[in-house]
Short mmCIF file of C-alpha atoms in Angstrom, two decimals:
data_model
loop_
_atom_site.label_atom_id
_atom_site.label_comp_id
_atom_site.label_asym_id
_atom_site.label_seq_id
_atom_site.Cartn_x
_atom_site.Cartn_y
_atom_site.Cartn_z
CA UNK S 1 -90.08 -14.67 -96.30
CA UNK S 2 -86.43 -14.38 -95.71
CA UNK S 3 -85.18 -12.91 -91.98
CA UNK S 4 -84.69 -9.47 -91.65
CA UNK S 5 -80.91 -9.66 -90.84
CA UNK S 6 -80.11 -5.77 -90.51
CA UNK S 7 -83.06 -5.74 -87.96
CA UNK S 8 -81.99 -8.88 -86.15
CA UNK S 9 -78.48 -7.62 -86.11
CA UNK S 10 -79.81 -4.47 -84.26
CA UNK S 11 -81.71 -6.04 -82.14
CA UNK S 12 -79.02 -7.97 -81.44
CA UNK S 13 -76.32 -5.42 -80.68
CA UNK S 14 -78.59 -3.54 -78.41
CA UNK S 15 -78.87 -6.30 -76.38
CA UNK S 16 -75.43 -6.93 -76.19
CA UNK S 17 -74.87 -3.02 -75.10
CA UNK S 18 -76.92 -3.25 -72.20
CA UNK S 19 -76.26 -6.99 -71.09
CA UNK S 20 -72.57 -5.55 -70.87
CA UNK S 21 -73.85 -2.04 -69.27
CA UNK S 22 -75.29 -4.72 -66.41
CA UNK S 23 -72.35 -7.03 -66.38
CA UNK S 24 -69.39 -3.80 -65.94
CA UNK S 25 -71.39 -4.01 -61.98
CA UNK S 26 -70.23 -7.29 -61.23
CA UNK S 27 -66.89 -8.26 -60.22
CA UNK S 28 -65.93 -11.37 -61.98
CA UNK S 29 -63.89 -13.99 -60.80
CA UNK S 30 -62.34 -15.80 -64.06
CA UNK S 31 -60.55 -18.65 -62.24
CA UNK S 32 -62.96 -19.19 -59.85
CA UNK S 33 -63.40 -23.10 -60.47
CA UNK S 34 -67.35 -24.19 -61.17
CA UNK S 35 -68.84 -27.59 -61.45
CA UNK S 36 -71.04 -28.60 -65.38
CA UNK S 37 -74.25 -30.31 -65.42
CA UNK S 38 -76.54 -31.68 -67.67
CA UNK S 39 -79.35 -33.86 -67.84
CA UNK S 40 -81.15 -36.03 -70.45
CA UNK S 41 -84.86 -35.97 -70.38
CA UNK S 42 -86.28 -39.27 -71.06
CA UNK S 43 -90.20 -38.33 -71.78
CA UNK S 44 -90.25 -36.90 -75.08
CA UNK S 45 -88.64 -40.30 -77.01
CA UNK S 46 -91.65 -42.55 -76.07
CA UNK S 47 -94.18 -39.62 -75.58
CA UNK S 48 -93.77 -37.53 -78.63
CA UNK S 49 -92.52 -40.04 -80.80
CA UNK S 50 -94.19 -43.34 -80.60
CA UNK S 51 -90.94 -45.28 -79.49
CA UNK S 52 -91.34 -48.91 -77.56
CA UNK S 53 -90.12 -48.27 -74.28
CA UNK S 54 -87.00 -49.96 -75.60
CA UNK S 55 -86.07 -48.21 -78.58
CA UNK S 56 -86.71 -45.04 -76.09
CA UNK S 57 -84.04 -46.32 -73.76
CA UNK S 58 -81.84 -47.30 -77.08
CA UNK S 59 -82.57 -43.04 -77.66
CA UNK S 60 -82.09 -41.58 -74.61
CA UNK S 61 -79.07 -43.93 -74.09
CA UNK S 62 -77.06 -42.52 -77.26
CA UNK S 63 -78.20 -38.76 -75.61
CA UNK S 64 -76.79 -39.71 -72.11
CA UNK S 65 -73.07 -41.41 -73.64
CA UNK S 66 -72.79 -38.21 -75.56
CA UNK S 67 -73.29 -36.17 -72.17
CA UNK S 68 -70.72 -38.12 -70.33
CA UNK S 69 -68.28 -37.42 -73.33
CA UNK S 70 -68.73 -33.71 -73.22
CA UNK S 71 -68.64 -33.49 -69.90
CA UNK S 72 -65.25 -35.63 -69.26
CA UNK S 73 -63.45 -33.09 -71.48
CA UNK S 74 -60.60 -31.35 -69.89
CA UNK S 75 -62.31 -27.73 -69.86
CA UNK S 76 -64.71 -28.68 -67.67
CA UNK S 77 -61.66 -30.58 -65.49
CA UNK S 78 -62.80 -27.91 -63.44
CA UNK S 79 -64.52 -25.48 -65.23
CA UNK S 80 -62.51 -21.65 -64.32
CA UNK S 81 -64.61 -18.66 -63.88
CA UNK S 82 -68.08 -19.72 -64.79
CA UNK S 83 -70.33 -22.83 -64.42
CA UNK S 84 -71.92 -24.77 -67.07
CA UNK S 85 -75.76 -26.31 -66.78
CA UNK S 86 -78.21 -27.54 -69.41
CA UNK S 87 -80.08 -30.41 -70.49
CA UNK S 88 -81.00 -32.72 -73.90
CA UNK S 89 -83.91 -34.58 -75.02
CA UNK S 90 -85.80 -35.56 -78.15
CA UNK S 91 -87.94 -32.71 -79.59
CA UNK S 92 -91.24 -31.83 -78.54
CA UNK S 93 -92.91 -32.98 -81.63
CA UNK S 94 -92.25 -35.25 -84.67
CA UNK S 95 -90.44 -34.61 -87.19
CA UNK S 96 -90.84 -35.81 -91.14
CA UNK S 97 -92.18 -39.53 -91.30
CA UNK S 98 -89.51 -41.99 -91.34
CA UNK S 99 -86.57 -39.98 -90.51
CA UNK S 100 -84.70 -40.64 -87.43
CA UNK S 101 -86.01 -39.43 -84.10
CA UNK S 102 -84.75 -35.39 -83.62
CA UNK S 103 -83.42 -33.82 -80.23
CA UNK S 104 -82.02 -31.05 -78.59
CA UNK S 105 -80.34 -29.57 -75.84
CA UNK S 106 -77.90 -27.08 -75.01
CA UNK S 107 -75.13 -26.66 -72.13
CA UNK S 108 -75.30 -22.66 -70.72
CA UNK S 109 -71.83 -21.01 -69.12
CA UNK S 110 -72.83 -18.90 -65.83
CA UNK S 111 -69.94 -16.77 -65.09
CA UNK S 112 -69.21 -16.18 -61.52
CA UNK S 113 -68.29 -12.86 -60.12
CA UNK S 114 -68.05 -11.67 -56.48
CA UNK S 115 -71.33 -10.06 -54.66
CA UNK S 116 -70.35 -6.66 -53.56
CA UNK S 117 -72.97 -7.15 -50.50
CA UNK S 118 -72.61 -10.60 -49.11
CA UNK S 119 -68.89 -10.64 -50.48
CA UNK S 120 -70.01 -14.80 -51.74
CA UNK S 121 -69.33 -16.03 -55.16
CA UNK S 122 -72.12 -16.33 -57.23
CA UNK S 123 -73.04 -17.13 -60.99
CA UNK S 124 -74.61 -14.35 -63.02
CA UNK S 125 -77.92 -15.34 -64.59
CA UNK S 126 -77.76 -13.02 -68.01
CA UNK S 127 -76.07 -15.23 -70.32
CA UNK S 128 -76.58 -16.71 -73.50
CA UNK S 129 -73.17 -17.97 -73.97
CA UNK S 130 -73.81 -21.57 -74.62
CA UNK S 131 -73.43 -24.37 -76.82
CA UNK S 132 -76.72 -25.73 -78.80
CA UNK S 133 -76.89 -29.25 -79.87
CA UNK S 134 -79.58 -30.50 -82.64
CA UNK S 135 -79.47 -33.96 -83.18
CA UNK S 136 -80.73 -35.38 -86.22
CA UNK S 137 -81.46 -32.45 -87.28
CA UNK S 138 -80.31 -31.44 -91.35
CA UNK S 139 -80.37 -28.14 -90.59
CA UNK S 140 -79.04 -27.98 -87.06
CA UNK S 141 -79.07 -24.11 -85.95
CA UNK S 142 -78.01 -22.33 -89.50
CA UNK S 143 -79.25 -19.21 -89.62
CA UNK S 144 -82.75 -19.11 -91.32
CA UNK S 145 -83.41 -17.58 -95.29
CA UNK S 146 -87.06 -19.39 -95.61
CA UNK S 147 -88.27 -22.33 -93.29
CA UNK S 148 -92.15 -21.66 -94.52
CA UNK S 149 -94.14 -23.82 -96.42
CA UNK S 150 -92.35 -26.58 -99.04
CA UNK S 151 -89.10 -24.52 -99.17
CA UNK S 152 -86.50 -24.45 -97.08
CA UNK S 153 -83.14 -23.24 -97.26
CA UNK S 154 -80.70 -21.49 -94.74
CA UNK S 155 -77.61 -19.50 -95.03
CA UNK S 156 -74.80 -21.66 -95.22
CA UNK S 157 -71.64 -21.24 -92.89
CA UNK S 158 -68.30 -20.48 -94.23
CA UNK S 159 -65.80 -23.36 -93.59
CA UNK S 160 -63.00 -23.20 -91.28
CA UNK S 161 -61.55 -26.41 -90.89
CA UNK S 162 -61.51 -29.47 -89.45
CA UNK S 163 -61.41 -31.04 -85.62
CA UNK S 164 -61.36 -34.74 -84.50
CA UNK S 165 -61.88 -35.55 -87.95
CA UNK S 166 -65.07 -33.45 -88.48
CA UNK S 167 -65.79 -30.02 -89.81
CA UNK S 168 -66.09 -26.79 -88.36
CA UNK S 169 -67.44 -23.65 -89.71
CA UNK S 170 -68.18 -20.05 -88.60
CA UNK S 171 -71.45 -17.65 -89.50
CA UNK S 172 -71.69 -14.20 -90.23
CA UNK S 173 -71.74 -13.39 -86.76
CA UNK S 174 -68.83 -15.37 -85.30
CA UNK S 175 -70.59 -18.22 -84.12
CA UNK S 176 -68.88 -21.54 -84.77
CA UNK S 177 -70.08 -25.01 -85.52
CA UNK S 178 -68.73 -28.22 -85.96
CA UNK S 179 -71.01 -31.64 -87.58
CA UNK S 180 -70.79 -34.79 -86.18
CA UNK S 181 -71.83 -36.89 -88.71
CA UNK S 182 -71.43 -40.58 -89.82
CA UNK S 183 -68.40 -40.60 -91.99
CA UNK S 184 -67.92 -37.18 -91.94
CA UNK S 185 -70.78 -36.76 -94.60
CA UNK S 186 -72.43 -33.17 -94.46
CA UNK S 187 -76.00 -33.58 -94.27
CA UNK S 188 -76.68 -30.52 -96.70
CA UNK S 189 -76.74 -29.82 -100.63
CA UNK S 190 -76.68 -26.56 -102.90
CA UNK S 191 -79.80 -24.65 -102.74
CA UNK S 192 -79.11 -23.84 -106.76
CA UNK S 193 -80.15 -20.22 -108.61
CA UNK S 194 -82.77 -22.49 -110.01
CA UNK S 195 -84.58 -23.40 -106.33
CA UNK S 196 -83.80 -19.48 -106.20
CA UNK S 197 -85.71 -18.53 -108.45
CA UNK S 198 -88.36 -20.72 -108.34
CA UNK S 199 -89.24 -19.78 -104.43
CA UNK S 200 -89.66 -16.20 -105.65
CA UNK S 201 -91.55 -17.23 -108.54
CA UNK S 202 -93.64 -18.96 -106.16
CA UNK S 203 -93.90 -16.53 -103.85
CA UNK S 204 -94.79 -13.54 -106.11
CA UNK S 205 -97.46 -15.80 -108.00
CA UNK S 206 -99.23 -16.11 -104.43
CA UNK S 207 -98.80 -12.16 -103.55
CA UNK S 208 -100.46 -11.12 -106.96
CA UNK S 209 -103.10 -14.10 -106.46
CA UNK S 210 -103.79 -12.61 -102.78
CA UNK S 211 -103.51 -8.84 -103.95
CA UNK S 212 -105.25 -8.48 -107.61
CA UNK S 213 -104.80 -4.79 -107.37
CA UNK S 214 -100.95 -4.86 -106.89
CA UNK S 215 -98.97 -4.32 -110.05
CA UNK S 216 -96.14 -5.02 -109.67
CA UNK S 217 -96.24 -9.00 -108.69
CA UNK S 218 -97.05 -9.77 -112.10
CA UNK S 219 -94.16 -7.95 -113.25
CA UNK S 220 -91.81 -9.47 -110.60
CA UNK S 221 -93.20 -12.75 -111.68
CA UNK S 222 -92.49 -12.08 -115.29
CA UNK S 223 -89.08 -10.71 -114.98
CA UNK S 224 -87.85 -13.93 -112.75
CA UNK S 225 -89.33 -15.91 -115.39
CA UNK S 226 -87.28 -14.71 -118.33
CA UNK S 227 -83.99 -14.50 -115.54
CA UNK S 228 -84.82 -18.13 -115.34
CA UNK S 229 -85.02 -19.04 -119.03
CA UNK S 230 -82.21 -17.08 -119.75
CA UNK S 231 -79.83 -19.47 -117.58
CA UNK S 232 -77.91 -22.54 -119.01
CA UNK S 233 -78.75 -25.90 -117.52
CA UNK S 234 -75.22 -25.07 -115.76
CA UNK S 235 -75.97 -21.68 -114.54
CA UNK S 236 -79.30 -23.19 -112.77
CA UNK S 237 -76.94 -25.76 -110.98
CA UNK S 238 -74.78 -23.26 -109.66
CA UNK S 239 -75.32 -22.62 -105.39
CA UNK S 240 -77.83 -19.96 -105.38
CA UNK S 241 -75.86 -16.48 -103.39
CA UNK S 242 -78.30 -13.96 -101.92
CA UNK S 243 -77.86 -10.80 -102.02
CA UNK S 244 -77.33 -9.57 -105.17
CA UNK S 245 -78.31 -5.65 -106.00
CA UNK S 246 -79.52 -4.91 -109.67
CA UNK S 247 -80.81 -1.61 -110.75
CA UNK S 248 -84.13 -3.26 -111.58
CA UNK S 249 -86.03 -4.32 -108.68
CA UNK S 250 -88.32 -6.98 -110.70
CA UNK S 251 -84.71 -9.07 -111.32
CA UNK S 252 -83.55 -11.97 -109.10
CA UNK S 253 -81.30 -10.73 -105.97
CA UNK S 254 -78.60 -13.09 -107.01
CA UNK S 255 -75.15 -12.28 -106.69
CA UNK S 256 -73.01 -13.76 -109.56
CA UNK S 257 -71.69 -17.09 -107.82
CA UNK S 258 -68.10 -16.01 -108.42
CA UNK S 259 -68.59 -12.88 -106.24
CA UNK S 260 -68.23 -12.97 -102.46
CA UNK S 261 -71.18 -10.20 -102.35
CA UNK S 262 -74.42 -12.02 -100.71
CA UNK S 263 -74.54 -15.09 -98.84
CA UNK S 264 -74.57 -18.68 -99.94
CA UNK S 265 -77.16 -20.88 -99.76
CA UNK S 266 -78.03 -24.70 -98.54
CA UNK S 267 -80.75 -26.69 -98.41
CA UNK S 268 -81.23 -30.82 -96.62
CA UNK S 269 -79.51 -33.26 -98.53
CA UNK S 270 -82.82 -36.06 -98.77
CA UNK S 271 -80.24 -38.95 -98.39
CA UNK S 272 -78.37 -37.72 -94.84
CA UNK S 273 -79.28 -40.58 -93.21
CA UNK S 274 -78.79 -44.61 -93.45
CA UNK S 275 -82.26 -45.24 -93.99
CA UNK S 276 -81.59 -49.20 -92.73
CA UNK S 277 -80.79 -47.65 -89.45
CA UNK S 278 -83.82 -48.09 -86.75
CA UNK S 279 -85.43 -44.39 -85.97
CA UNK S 280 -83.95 -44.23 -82.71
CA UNK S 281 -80.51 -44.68 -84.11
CA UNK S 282 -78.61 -40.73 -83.96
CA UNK S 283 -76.69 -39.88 -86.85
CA UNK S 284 -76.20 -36.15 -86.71
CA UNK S 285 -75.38 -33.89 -84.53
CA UNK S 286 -74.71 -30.27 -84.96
CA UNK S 287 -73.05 -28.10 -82.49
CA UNK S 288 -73.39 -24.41 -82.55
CA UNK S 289 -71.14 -22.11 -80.23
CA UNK S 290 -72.89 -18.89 -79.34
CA UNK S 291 -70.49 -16.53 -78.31
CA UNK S 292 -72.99 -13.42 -76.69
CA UNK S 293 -69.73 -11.26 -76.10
CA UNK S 294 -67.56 -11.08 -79.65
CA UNK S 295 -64.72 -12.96 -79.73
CA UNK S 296 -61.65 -12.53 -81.85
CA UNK S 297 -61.51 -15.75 -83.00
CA UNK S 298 -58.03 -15.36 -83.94
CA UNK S 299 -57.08 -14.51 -80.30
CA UNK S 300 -59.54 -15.41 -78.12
CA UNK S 301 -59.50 -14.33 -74.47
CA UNK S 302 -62.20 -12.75 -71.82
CA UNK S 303 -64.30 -10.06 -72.16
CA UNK S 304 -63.39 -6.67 -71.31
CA UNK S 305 -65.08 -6.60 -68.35
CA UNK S 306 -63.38 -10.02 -66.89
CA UNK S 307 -66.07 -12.84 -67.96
CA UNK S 308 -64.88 -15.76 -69.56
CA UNK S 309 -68.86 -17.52 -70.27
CA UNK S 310 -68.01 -17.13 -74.39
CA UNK S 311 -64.40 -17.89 -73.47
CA UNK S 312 -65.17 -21.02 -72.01
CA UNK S 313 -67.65 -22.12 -74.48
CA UNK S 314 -64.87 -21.49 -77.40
CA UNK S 315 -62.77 -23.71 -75.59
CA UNK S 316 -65.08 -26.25 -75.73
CA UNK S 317 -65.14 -26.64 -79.34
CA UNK S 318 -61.29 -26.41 -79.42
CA UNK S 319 -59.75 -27.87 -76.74
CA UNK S 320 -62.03 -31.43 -76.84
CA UNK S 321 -61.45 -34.52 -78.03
CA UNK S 322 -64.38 -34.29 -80.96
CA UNK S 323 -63.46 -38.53 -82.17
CA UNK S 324 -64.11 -39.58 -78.48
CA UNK S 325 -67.17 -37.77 -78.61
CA UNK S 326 -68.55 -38.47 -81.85
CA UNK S 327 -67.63 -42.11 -81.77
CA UNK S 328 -69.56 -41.89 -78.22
CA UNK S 329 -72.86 -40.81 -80.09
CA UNK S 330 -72.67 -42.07 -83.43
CA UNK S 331 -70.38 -45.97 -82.84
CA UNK S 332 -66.85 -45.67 -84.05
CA UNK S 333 -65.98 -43.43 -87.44
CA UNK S 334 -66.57 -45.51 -90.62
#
């Protein structure tokens, strides 16, 4: 089933309220220079992925040059008002047969304030402003619509550029990403009104399969049916936009693709990777910015109580040399 994003948006804000009712306690330092560190763990490539040990090294190699890139950016040349720790590895289990080996990792800004006690600087510990890395990965960290059974498909992020050569993007809640990819290529497709439809289809079939007594799966089922049979071969092409409101429930949530009610939809594109490439080979990697404290990403600057963590981690993505650090990854743009 799709996320529930007005509960996950709650959640989310109260959260935020009282992770900023703790921080207005602290007196933070925002030049206060701080030292980033991150670390590759080597385990997972042989362990969880049936690498040779050399193909591991090959792996964990490609992990550790794209560390050393990040890291040499001039943000972190020192790092003002926070400190920045994480680590990256390949994932803790496999992922589809014959696809390149998938990782992870992220790098987590600690701003500093001032302890009112011992008057030292310290980093405070209640952050999530960070930057998340999935390496090949399709998906990276888009926000979720279905990731159960054969489908999957995720909201897609609206475009907002381009940086080093490679695309960035922003979700609905001011996050920003940016795809390192090999030759720019997005590793997603269209998830069309037709794969729409069909999930529901699908998924209404099952409830009235599980449920005899409940009427009105059938009736779903039926209505998305005709929907379905009622659309061109062009209309079923078209990106699929959740969303939609219709004064009969049993209809397809669909907003009209022309609208800019509902939210698009993506799903993996089969062919995003050189399949004459060796498994430990990285292709991808997806960046997402989490910015815990809202940023106006028009004019950025610290929060109001004096941390810069989300600051930092926004100039991150635009202050760094994204070629250097793709070509560092991925070999030199095609």
């Amino acid at each position: 089933m799709p996320t529930n994003a007005p509960r996950a948006s709650f959640l989310a804000a109260v959260l935020l309220c009282a992770a900023r009712a703790g921080a207005s306690e602290f007196d933070f330092l925002p030049k206060e220079p701080g030292a980033a560190v991150a670390v590759v763990e080597k385990a997972n490539a042989a362990t969880q992925h049936g690498l040779s040990s050399k193909a591991a090294a090959v792996y964990n190699a490609s992990l550790q040059r794209f560390v050393d890139a990040l890291l040499s950016q001039k943000v972190f040349k020192p790092l003002r008002g926070a400190r920045a720790a994480g680590y990256f590895r390949a994932d803790d289990s496999r992922g589809p047969a014959g696809e390149p080996v998938p990782g992870f990792g992220f790098l987590r800004y600690y701003p500093f304030h001032k302890d009112r006690k011992s008057g030292k600087t310290v980093s405070w510990q209640h952050t999530n402003d960070e930057v998340s890395v999935r390496f090949n990965n399709p998906y990276g960290d888009l926000p979720v619509f279905t990731n159960t059974g054969k489908v999957k498909a995720f909201f897609a992020p609206e475009p907002t550029g381009v940086l080093g050569g490679y695309p960035t993007f922003k979700t609905d809640q001011d996050n920003e990403i940016i795809v390192l990819s090999r030759g720019g290529k997005l590793p997603w497709l269209a998830f069309t009104q037709e794969d729409y439809i069909r999930y529901w289809i699908e998924h209404w079939e099952k409830q009235a399969a599980e449920s005899p007594m409940d009427p009105l799966a059938p009736e779903i089922v039926k209505a998305h049916k005709a929907a379905l049979a009622r659309m061109s071969p062009e209309e079923r092409k078209l990106q699929a936009r959740h969303g939609g409101q219709s004064d009969d429930f049993r209809e397809p949530t669909l907003s009209r693709p022309d609208s800019k009610e509902g939210r698009l939809l993506v799903k993996a594109d089969p062919a995003w990777f050189d399949q004459k490439l060796p498994r430990e080979s990285v292709q991808l990697a997806t960046l997402r910015f989490w910015y815990f404290d809202a940023i106006d990403l028009k004019k950025p600057g610290p929060a109001e109580d004096g941390r810069v963590s989300a600051l930092r981690a926004y100039d991150t993505l635009h202050q760094s040399d994204w070629k250097a650090i793709a070509e560092s990854l991925l070999g030199p743009a095609e």
